[in-house]
XYZ file of C-alpha atoms in Angstrom:
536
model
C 98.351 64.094 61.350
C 96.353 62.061 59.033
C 93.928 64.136 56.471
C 90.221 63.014 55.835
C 88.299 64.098 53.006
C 84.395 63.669 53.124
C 83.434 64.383 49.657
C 79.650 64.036 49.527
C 76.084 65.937 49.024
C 74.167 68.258 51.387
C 74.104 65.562 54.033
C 78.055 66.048 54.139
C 77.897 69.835 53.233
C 75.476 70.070 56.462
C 71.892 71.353 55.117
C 69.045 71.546 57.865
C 65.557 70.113 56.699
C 63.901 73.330 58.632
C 65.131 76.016 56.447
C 67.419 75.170 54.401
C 70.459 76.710 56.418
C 73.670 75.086 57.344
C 74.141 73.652 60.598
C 77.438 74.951 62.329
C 80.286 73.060 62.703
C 79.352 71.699 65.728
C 76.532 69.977 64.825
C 77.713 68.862 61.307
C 79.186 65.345 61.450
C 82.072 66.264 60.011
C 83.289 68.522 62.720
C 81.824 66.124 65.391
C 84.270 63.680 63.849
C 87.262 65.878 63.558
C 86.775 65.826 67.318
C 86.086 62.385 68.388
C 89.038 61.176 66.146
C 91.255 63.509 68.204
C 94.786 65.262 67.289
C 95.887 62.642 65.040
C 93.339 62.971 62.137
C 91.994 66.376 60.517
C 88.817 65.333 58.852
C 87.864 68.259 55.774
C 84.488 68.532 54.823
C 83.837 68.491 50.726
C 80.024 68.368 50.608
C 78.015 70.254 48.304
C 74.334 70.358 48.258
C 72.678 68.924 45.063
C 75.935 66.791 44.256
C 75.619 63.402 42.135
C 77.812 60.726 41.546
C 77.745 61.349 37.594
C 74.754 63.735 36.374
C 74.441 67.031 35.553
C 71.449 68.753 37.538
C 69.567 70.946 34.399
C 68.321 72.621 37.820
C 71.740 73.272 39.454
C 75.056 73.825 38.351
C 78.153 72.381 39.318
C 76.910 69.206 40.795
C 78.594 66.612 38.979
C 80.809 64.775 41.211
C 82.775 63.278 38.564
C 83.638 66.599 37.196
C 85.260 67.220 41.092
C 86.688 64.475 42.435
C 90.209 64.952 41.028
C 90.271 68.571 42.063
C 89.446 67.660 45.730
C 92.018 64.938 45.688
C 94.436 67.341 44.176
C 93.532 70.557 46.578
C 93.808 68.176 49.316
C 96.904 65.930 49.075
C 98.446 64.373 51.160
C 95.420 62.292 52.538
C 95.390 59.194 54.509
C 91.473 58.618 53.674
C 88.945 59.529 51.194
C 85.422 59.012 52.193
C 82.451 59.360 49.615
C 79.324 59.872 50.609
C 77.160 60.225 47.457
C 74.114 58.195 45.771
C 70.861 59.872 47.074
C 70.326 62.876 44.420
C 71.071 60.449 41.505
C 67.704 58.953 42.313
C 66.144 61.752 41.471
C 63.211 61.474 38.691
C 64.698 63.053 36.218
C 67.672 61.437 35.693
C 65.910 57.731 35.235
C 68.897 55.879 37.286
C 68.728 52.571 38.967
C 70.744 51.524 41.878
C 72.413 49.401 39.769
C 73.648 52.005 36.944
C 74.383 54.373 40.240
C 76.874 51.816 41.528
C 78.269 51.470 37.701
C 78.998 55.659 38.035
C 80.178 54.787 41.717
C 82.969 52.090 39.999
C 84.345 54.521 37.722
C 84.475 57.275 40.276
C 86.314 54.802 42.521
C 88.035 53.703 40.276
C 89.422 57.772 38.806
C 90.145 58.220 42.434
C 92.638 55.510 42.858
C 94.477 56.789 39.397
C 95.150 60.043 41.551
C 95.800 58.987 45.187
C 96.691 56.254 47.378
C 94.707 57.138 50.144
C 92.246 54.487 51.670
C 88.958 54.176 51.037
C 85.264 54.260 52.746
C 82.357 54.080 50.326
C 79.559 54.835 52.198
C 75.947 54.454 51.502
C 73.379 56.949 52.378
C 70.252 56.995 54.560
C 66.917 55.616 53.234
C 64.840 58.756 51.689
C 61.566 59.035 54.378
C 58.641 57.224 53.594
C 56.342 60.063 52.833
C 58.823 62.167 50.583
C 56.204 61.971 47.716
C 54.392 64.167 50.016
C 57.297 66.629 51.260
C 58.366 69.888 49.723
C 60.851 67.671 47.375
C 57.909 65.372 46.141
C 58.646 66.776 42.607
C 62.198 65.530 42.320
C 61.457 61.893 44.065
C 58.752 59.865 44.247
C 57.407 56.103 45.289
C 59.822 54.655 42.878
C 63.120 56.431 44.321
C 61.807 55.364 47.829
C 62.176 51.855 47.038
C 64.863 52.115 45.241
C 66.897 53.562 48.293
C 66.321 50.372 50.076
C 68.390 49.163 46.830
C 71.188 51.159 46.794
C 73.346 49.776 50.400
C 73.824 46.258 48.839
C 74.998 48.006 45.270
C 77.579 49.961 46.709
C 78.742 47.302 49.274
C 79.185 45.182 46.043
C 81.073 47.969 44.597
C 83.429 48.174 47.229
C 84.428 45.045 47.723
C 85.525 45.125 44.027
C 87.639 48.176 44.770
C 89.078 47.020 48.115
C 87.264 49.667 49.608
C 85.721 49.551 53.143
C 81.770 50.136 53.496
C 79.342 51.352 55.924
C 75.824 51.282 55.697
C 74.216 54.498 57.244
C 70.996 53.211 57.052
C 71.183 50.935 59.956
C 72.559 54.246 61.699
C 70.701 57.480 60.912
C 67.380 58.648 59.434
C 66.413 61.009 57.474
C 63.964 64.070 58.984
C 60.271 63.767 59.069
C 60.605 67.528 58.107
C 61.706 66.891 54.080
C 62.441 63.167 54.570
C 65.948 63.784 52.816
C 68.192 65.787 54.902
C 68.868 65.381 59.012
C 68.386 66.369 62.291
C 71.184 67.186 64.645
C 71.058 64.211 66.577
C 71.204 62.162 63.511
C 74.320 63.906 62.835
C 76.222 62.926 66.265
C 74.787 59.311 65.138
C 76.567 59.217 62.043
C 80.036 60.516 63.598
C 79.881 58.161 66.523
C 79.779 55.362 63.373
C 82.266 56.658 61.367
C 84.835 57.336 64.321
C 84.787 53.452 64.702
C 84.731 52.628 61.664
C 87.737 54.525 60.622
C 89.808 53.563 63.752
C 89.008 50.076 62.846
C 90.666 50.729 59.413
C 94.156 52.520 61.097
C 93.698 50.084 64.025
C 97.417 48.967 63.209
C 98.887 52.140 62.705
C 97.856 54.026 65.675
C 98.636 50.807 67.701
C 102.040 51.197 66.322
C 102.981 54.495 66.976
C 101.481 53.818 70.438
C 104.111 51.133 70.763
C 106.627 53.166 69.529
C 105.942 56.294 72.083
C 105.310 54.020 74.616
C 109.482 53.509 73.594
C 110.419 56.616 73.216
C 108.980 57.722 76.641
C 111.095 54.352 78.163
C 114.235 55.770 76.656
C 113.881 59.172 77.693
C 112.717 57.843 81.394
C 116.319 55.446 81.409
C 117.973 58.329 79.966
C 117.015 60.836 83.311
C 117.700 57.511 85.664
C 121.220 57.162 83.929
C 121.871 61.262 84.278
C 119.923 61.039 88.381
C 122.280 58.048 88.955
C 125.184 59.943 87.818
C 124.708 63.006 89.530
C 123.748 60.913 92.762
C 127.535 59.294 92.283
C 129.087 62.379 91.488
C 127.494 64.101 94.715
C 128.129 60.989 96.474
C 131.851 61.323 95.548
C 132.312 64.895 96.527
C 130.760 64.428 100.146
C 133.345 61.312 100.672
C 136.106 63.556 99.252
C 134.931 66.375 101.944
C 134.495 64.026 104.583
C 137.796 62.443 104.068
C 139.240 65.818 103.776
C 137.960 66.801 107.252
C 139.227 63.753 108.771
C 142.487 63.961 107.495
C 142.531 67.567 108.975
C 141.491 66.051 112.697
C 143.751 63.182 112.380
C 147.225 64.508 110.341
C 149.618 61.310 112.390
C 149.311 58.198 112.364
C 146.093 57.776 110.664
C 146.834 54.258 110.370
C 146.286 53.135 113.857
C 142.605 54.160 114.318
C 141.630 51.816 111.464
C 141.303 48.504 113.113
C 139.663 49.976 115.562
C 137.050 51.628 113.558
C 136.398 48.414 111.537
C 135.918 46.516 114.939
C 133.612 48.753 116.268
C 131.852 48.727 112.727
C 131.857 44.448 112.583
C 130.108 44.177 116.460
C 127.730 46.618 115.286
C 126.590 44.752 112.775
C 126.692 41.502 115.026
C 124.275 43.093 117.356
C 121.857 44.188 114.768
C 121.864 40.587 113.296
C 120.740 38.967 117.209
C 118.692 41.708 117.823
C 116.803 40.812 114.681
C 116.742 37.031 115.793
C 115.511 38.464 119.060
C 112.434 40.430 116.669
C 111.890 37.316 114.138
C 110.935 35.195 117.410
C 109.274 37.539 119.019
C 106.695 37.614 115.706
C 106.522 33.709 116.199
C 105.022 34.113 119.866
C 102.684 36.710 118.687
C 100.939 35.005 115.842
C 101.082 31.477 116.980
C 102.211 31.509 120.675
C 104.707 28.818 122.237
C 103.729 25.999 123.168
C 103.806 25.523 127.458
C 106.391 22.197 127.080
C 108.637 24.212 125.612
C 111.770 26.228 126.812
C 113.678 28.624 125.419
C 116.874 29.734 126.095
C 118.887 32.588 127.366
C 119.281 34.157 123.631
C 115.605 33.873 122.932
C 115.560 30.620 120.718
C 113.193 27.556 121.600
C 115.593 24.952 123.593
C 113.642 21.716 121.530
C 114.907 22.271 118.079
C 112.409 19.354 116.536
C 110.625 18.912 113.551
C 107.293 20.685 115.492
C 109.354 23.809 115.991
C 110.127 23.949 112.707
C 106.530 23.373 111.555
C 105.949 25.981 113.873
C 107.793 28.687 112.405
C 106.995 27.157 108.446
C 103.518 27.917 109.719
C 104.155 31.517 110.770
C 105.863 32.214 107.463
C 103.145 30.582 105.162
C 100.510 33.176 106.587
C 102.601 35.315 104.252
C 102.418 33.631 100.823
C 100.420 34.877 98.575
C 96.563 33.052 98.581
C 96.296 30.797 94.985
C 93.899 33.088 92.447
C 90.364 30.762 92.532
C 89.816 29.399 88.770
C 86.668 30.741 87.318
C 83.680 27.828 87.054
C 82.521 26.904 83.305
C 79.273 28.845 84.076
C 81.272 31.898 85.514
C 83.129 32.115 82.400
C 80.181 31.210 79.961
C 78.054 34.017 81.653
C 80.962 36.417 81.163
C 80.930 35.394 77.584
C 84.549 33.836 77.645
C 85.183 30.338 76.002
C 83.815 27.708 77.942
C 82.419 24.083 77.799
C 79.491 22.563 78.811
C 80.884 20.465 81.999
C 78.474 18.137 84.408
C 77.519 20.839 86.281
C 75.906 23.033 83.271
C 74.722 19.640 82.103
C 72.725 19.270 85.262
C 71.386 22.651 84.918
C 70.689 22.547 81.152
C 68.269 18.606 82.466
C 66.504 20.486 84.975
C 65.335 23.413 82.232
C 64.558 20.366 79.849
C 62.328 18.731 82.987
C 60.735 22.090 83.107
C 60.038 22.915 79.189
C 58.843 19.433 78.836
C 56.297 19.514 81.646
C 54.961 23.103 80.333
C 54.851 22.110 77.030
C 52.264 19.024 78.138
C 50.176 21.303 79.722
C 47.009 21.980 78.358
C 44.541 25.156 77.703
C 43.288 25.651 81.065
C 46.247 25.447 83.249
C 47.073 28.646 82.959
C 47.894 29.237 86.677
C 50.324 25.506 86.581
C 51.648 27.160 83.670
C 53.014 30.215 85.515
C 54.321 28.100 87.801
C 56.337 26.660 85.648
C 57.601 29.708 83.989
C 58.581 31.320 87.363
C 60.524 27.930 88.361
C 62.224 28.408 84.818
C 62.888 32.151 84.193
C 65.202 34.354 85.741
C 62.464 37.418 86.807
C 59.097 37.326 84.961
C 56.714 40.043 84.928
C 52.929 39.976 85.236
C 50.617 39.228 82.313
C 53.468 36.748 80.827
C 51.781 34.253 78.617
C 54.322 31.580 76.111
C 52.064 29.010 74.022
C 53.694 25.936 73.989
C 55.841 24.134 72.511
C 58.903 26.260 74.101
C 62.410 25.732 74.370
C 65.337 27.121 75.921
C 68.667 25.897 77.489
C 68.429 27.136 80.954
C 65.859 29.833 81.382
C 67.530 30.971 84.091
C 69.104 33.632 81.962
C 66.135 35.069 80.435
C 64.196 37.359 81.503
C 61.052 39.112 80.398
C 58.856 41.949 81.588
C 55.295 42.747 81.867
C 52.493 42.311 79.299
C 55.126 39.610 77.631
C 53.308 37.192 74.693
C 55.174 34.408 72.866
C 53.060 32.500 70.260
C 54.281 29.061 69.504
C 57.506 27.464 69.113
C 59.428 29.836 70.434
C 63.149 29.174 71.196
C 65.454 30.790 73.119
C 69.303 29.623 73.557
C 70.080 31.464 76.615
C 73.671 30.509 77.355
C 73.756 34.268 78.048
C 71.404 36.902 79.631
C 68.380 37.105 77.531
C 67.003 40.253 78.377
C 63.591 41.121 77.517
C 61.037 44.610 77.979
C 57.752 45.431 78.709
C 54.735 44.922 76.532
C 56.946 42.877 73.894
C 54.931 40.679 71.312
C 56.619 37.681 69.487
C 55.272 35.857 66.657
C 55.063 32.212 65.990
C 58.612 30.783 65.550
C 60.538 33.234 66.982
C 64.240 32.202 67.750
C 66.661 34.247 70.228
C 70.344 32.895 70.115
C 72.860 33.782 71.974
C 75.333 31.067 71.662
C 78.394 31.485 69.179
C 81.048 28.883 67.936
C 84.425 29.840 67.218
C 84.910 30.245 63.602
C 88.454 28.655 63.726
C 87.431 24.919 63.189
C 90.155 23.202 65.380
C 89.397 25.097 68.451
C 85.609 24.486 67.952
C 85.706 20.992 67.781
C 87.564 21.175 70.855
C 83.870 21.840 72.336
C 84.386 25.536 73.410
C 81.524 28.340 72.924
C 80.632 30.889 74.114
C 77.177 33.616 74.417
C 76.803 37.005 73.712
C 73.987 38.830 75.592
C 70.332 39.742 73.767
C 68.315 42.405 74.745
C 65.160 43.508 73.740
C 63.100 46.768 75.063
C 59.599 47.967 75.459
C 57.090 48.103 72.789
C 58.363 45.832 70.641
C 56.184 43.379 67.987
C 58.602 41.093 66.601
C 56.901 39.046 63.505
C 56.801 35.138 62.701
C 59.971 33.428 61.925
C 62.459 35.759 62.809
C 66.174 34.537 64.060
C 67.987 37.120 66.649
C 71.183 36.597 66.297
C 74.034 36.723 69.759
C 74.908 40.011 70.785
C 71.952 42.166 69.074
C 70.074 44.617 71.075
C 66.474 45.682 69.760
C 65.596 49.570 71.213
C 62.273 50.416 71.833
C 59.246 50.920 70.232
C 60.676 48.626 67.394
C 58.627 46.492 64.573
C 60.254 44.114 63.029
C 58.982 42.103 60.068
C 58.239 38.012 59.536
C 61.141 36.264 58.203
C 63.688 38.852 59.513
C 67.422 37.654 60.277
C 68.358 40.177 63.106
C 72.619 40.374 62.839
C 73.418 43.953 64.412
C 71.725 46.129 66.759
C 68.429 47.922 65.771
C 67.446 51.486 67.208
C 64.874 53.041 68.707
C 61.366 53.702 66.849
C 61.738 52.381 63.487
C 60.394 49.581 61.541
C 62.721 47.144 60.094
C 63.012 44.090 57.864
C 65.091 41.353 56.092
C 67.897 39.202 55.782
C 70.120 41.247 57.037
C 67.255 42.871 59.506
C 67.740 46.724 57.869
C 65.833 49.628 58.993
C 62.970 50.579 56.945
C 61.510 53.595 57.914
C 60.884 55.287 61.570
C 57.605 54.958 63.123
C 56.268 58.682 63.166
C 53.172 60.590 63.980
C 51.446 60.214 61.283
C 51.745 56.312 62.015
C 50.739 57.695 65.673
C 47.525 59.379 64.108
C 46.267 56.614 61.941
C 45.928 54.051 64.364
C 44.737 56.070 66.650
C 42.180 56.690 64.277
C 41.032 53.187 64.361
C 41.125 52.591 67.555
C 38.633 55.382 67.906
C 36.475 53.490 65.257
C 36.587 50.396 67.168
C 35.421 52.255 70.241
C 35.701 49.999 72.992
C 38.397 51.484 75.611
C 41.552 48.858 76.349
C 40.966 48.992 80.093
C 36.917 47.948 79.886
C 38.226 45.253 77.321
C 40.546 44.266 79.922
C-alpha cells in the first residue's frame, strides 16, 4: 500500500466557511481521495488551519510549515508521495510577501523535503481567494492586493516545480473558494478537488500500478495452469483406476483364452467406425441439398454422392462451404475515422465535402445587409442543426459546417472561424465576439508521422449563457460549461466550468459569477426600464 501525505492549511485540514467547524471525513477531500484511489494507496491528511509556507502567525501559534515538514516526513515514513498544499495564508497583510518570495520559501521547503525522503512530489497551488474577501469576515488579514496577487501565485509555484522535478496542479482551474468567507470551501468543491487529484496522482504511478497489474495478471495464469496440471492429473489418475477396474472385471468374466476374443472385438470396433464415417458422408450431402439444392440434370448414386463429379459439383459444394467463412471486417472511411477522432487524411471524398462548405461560406459571406432571410438559408444548407434567432456577420469560415452546431439566440460578430473537423457543439443564448476562433483539428506532435498528412479533431463544446470576448482561440478538445464569461484575447487550452469568469493565456478562472453580480445588473436593467420582451 502506497502512503500519501497531504501536508497543507485549513483547506487540507477541512475548515467549513459557515462556522468554522470541520467537515467529516467524508466530505474532506482527503478522505474522498483515500477512497477513489482504492486499496492500494492510504492518503493521511496533515492540514492545519492557519499554516504558512515560512512565517510565523504573531496571531497563531504553531503555523510555520517549515518548522513541520521534517516531523511529518519523519512520523510518516515510508511514503510513496508527499503532496503540499500551502501558499494562501502567506498572502496575508501582515507578512508583506509576494508570490514571488512565497515560491522562494516554497524552494527551500522543497528542497528540506527531498534531504529527508524520496518520496514523489505534487506541489500544488491553491484556489484564487474570492473576489469580495476585502468585504468578508477575513477582510482584516487580506485585502485588494492579496486578491491579485493569488492570480500570481499558480505560475510561481509551477516554476518552482519544474526546478525540483516535482509534478504540479493548478486548483484554480478546479475549485473555488466559498462566497461565504471567500477563502475556505464548500463540500462540493471538495469532491472537485479529489476527483483532480485522483488523476493526477494515477497519472504519476501510471507505470507502477500497470506493472503489478501485469504481474497479477501472471500470477493468476500460473496458479490457473497450476489447478489444470493438478485437474489433468487427477482426471488420468481416475482415468487409470476405472481401466484397471474394468480390466479387472473382464478378466474375471473371461479367465481362458482371453486371447481369442481380441480380433474380434477390434473388428467389430474398425466397421463401427466405417459406418460412422459414410453415415457422415450421407449427413455432409444431405446439408448440400438443403442450402443449395441439386441441380435436376444431375444423378446421384446409390451411396448418396452426385454421379457427375465435374468442376460445377465441386463449385457447388465450395459454395456451400464459403457461406461459412467468416465475412471480411469493412475498413472504416477517412471521415468515419476523422469524426471518431482517430488519425486520418483528408482523401477526395472529404475534399469534396470541405469545396461544397467553401461554395457555401463564400456565397454568405457576399451577401449583403438585407438578406437576412438568403442568409439563413445558407446557414441551414451549411450547419449541422441551427436554432432560431441564429445571426453570424460575415466574413465566416469553417471547414465543413456540417459538424457544428449551434442553438437558439446564437450571435457571431465578424470573422469568426471555426475548424470543425470534429463536432462543434454549441448552446443556447451564446454570444461571440469579433474574431473568435474554435479549433478542433490537432497535428501529431511527432514530425515524421505529421508530414505523412495525418490529423486528427477533438470535439468542442460550448453551453448556454455563454459571452465569449474578441479574439479568443478555443483550442481542440475544450468544453466551456454554462453561464461562462470569458475575456478578449483569451487562449482557451483545458476545460472551463460552470459559472465563473475567466481570462488569459492560458484561459484561467477568475472569479465565479455570484449574486451579488446577479443583483447589480439587475439593478440596471431596472434603470433602463424597458422590458426585453416589448424590446423584442
Amino acid at each position: 500500500m502506497r502512503r500519501i501525505v497531504c501536508f497543507g492549511d485549513s483547506n487540507t485540514y477541512g475548515q467549513s466557511p459557515v462556522d468554522g467547524s470541520r467537515y467529516s471525513e467524508d466530505i474532506r477531500w482527503t478522505g474522498l481521495l483515500d477512497k477513489l484511489l482504492g486499496e492500494k494507496f492510504e492518503v493521511v491528511n496533515e492540514g492545519k488551519s492557519g499554516r504558512t509556507i515560512a512565517f510565523d502567525d504573531p496571531y497563531i501559534e504553531g503555523c510555520n510549515g517549515m518548522a513541520d515538514i521534517v516531523p511529518c516526513i519523519n512520523v510518516n515514513k515510508p511514503l510513496e508521495l508527499l503532496v503540499i498544499m500551502l501558499g494562501t495564508n502567506d498572502l496575508k497583510v501582515y507578512f508583506g510577501a509576494t508570490p514571488q518570495s512565497i515560491a522562494g520559501n516554497l524552494l527551500e521547503m522543497c528542497r528540506l523535503a527531498r534531504e529527508n525522503t524520496d518520496a514523489k512530489l505534487l506541489l500544488v497551488s491553491p484556489m484564487l481567494l474570492g473576489d469580495q474577501i476585502e468585504f468578508s469576515p477575513l477582510h482584516l488579514e487580506f485585502g485588494r492586493e492579496q486578491v491579485d496577487y493569488s492570480f500570481e501565485l499558480a505560475p510561481q509555484i509551477e516554476r518552482v516545480a519544474q526546478e525540483m522535478g516535482a509534478e504540479f496542479i493548478d486548483l484554480a482551474v478546479v475549485a473555488m473558494s466559498s462566497d461565504v468567507d471567500c477563502l475556505h470551501l464548500m463540500p462540493e468543491e471538495h469532491a472537485k478537488i479529489a476527483q483532480a487529484m485522483q488523476t493526477k496522482i494515477v497519472s504519476m504511478f501510471q507505470e507502477e500500478l500497470e506493472q503489478e497489474a501485469r504481474e497479477e495478471e501472471e500470477r493468476k495464469k500460473r496458479q490457473e495452469e497450476e489447478l489444470r496440471k493438478l485437474r489433468q492429473e487427477e482426471e488420468l489418475r481416475l482415468r487409470q483406476e476405472e481401466e484397471r477396474r474394468q480390466l479387472h472385471q473382464e478378466e474375471e468374466r473371461t479367465p481362458f483364452h482371453q486371447e481369442e476374443f481380441i480380433p474380434q472385438q477390434q473388428e467389430e470396433i474398425g466397421k463401427s467406425q466405417e459406418d460412422e464415417e459414410e453415415q457422415s458422408g450421407i449427413q455432409f450431402q444431405e446439408l448440400i441439398r438443403k442450402v443449395v439444392g441439386a441441380r435436376p440434370s444431375q444423378t446421384e448414386t446409390s451411396d448418396g454422392l452426385f454421379a457427375d463429379s465435374s468442376e460445377d459439383d465441386y463449385g457447388l459444394e465450395a459454395a456451400v462451404i464459403d457461406n461459412f467463412k467468416e465475412t471480411e471486417p469493412v475498413l472504416e472511411t477517412e471521415k468515419e475515422k476523422m469524426l471518431s477522432g482517430k488519425l486520418y487524411r483528408c482523401d477526395d471524398k472529404l475534399g469534396e465535402e470541405m469545396a461544397a462548405a467553401k461554395k457555401l461560406t463564400s456565397a454568405y459571406n457576399q451577401t449583403v445587409s438585407g438578406e437576412e432571410e438568403k442568409r439563413r438559408q445558407i446557414l441551414q444548407s451549411l450547419f449541422q442543426r441551427m436554432g432560431q434567432e441564429v445571426y453570424v456577420e460575415p466574413p465566416f469560415h469553417c471547414d465543413y459546417g456540417s459538424n457544428i452546431s449551434v442553438g437558439d439566440y446564437f450571435y457571431a460578430n465578424f470573422d469568426c472561424i471555426m475548424l470543425d473537423v470534429a463536432r462543434i457543439n454549441i448552446g443556447n443564448h451564446v454570444f461571440l465576439g469579433p474574431k473568435v476562433n474554435i479549433y478542433t483539428a490537432g497535428h501529431p506532435i511527432y514530425a515524421p508521422v505529421r508530414n505523412e498528412c495525418l490529423e486528427y479533431g477533438k470535439e468542442v463544446t460550448i453551453g448556454d449563457d455563454v459571452w465569449i470576448g474578441g479574439n479568443v482561440t478555443i483550442n481542440p478538445g475544450v468544453h466551456i460549461g454554462s453561464n461562462v464569461v470569458i475575456g478578449s484575447g483569451s487562449v482557451v487550452t483545458a476545460d472551463i466550468p460552470d459559472g465563473v469568469v475567466a481570462a488569459g493565456n492560458p484561459c484561467r478562472v477568475i472569479r465565479r459569477i455570484s449574486d451579488s453580480d446577479r443583483q447589480y445588473w439587475e439593478g440596471k436593467k431596472a434603470e433602463y426600464g424597458l422590458p426585453y420582451s416589448e424590446f423584442r
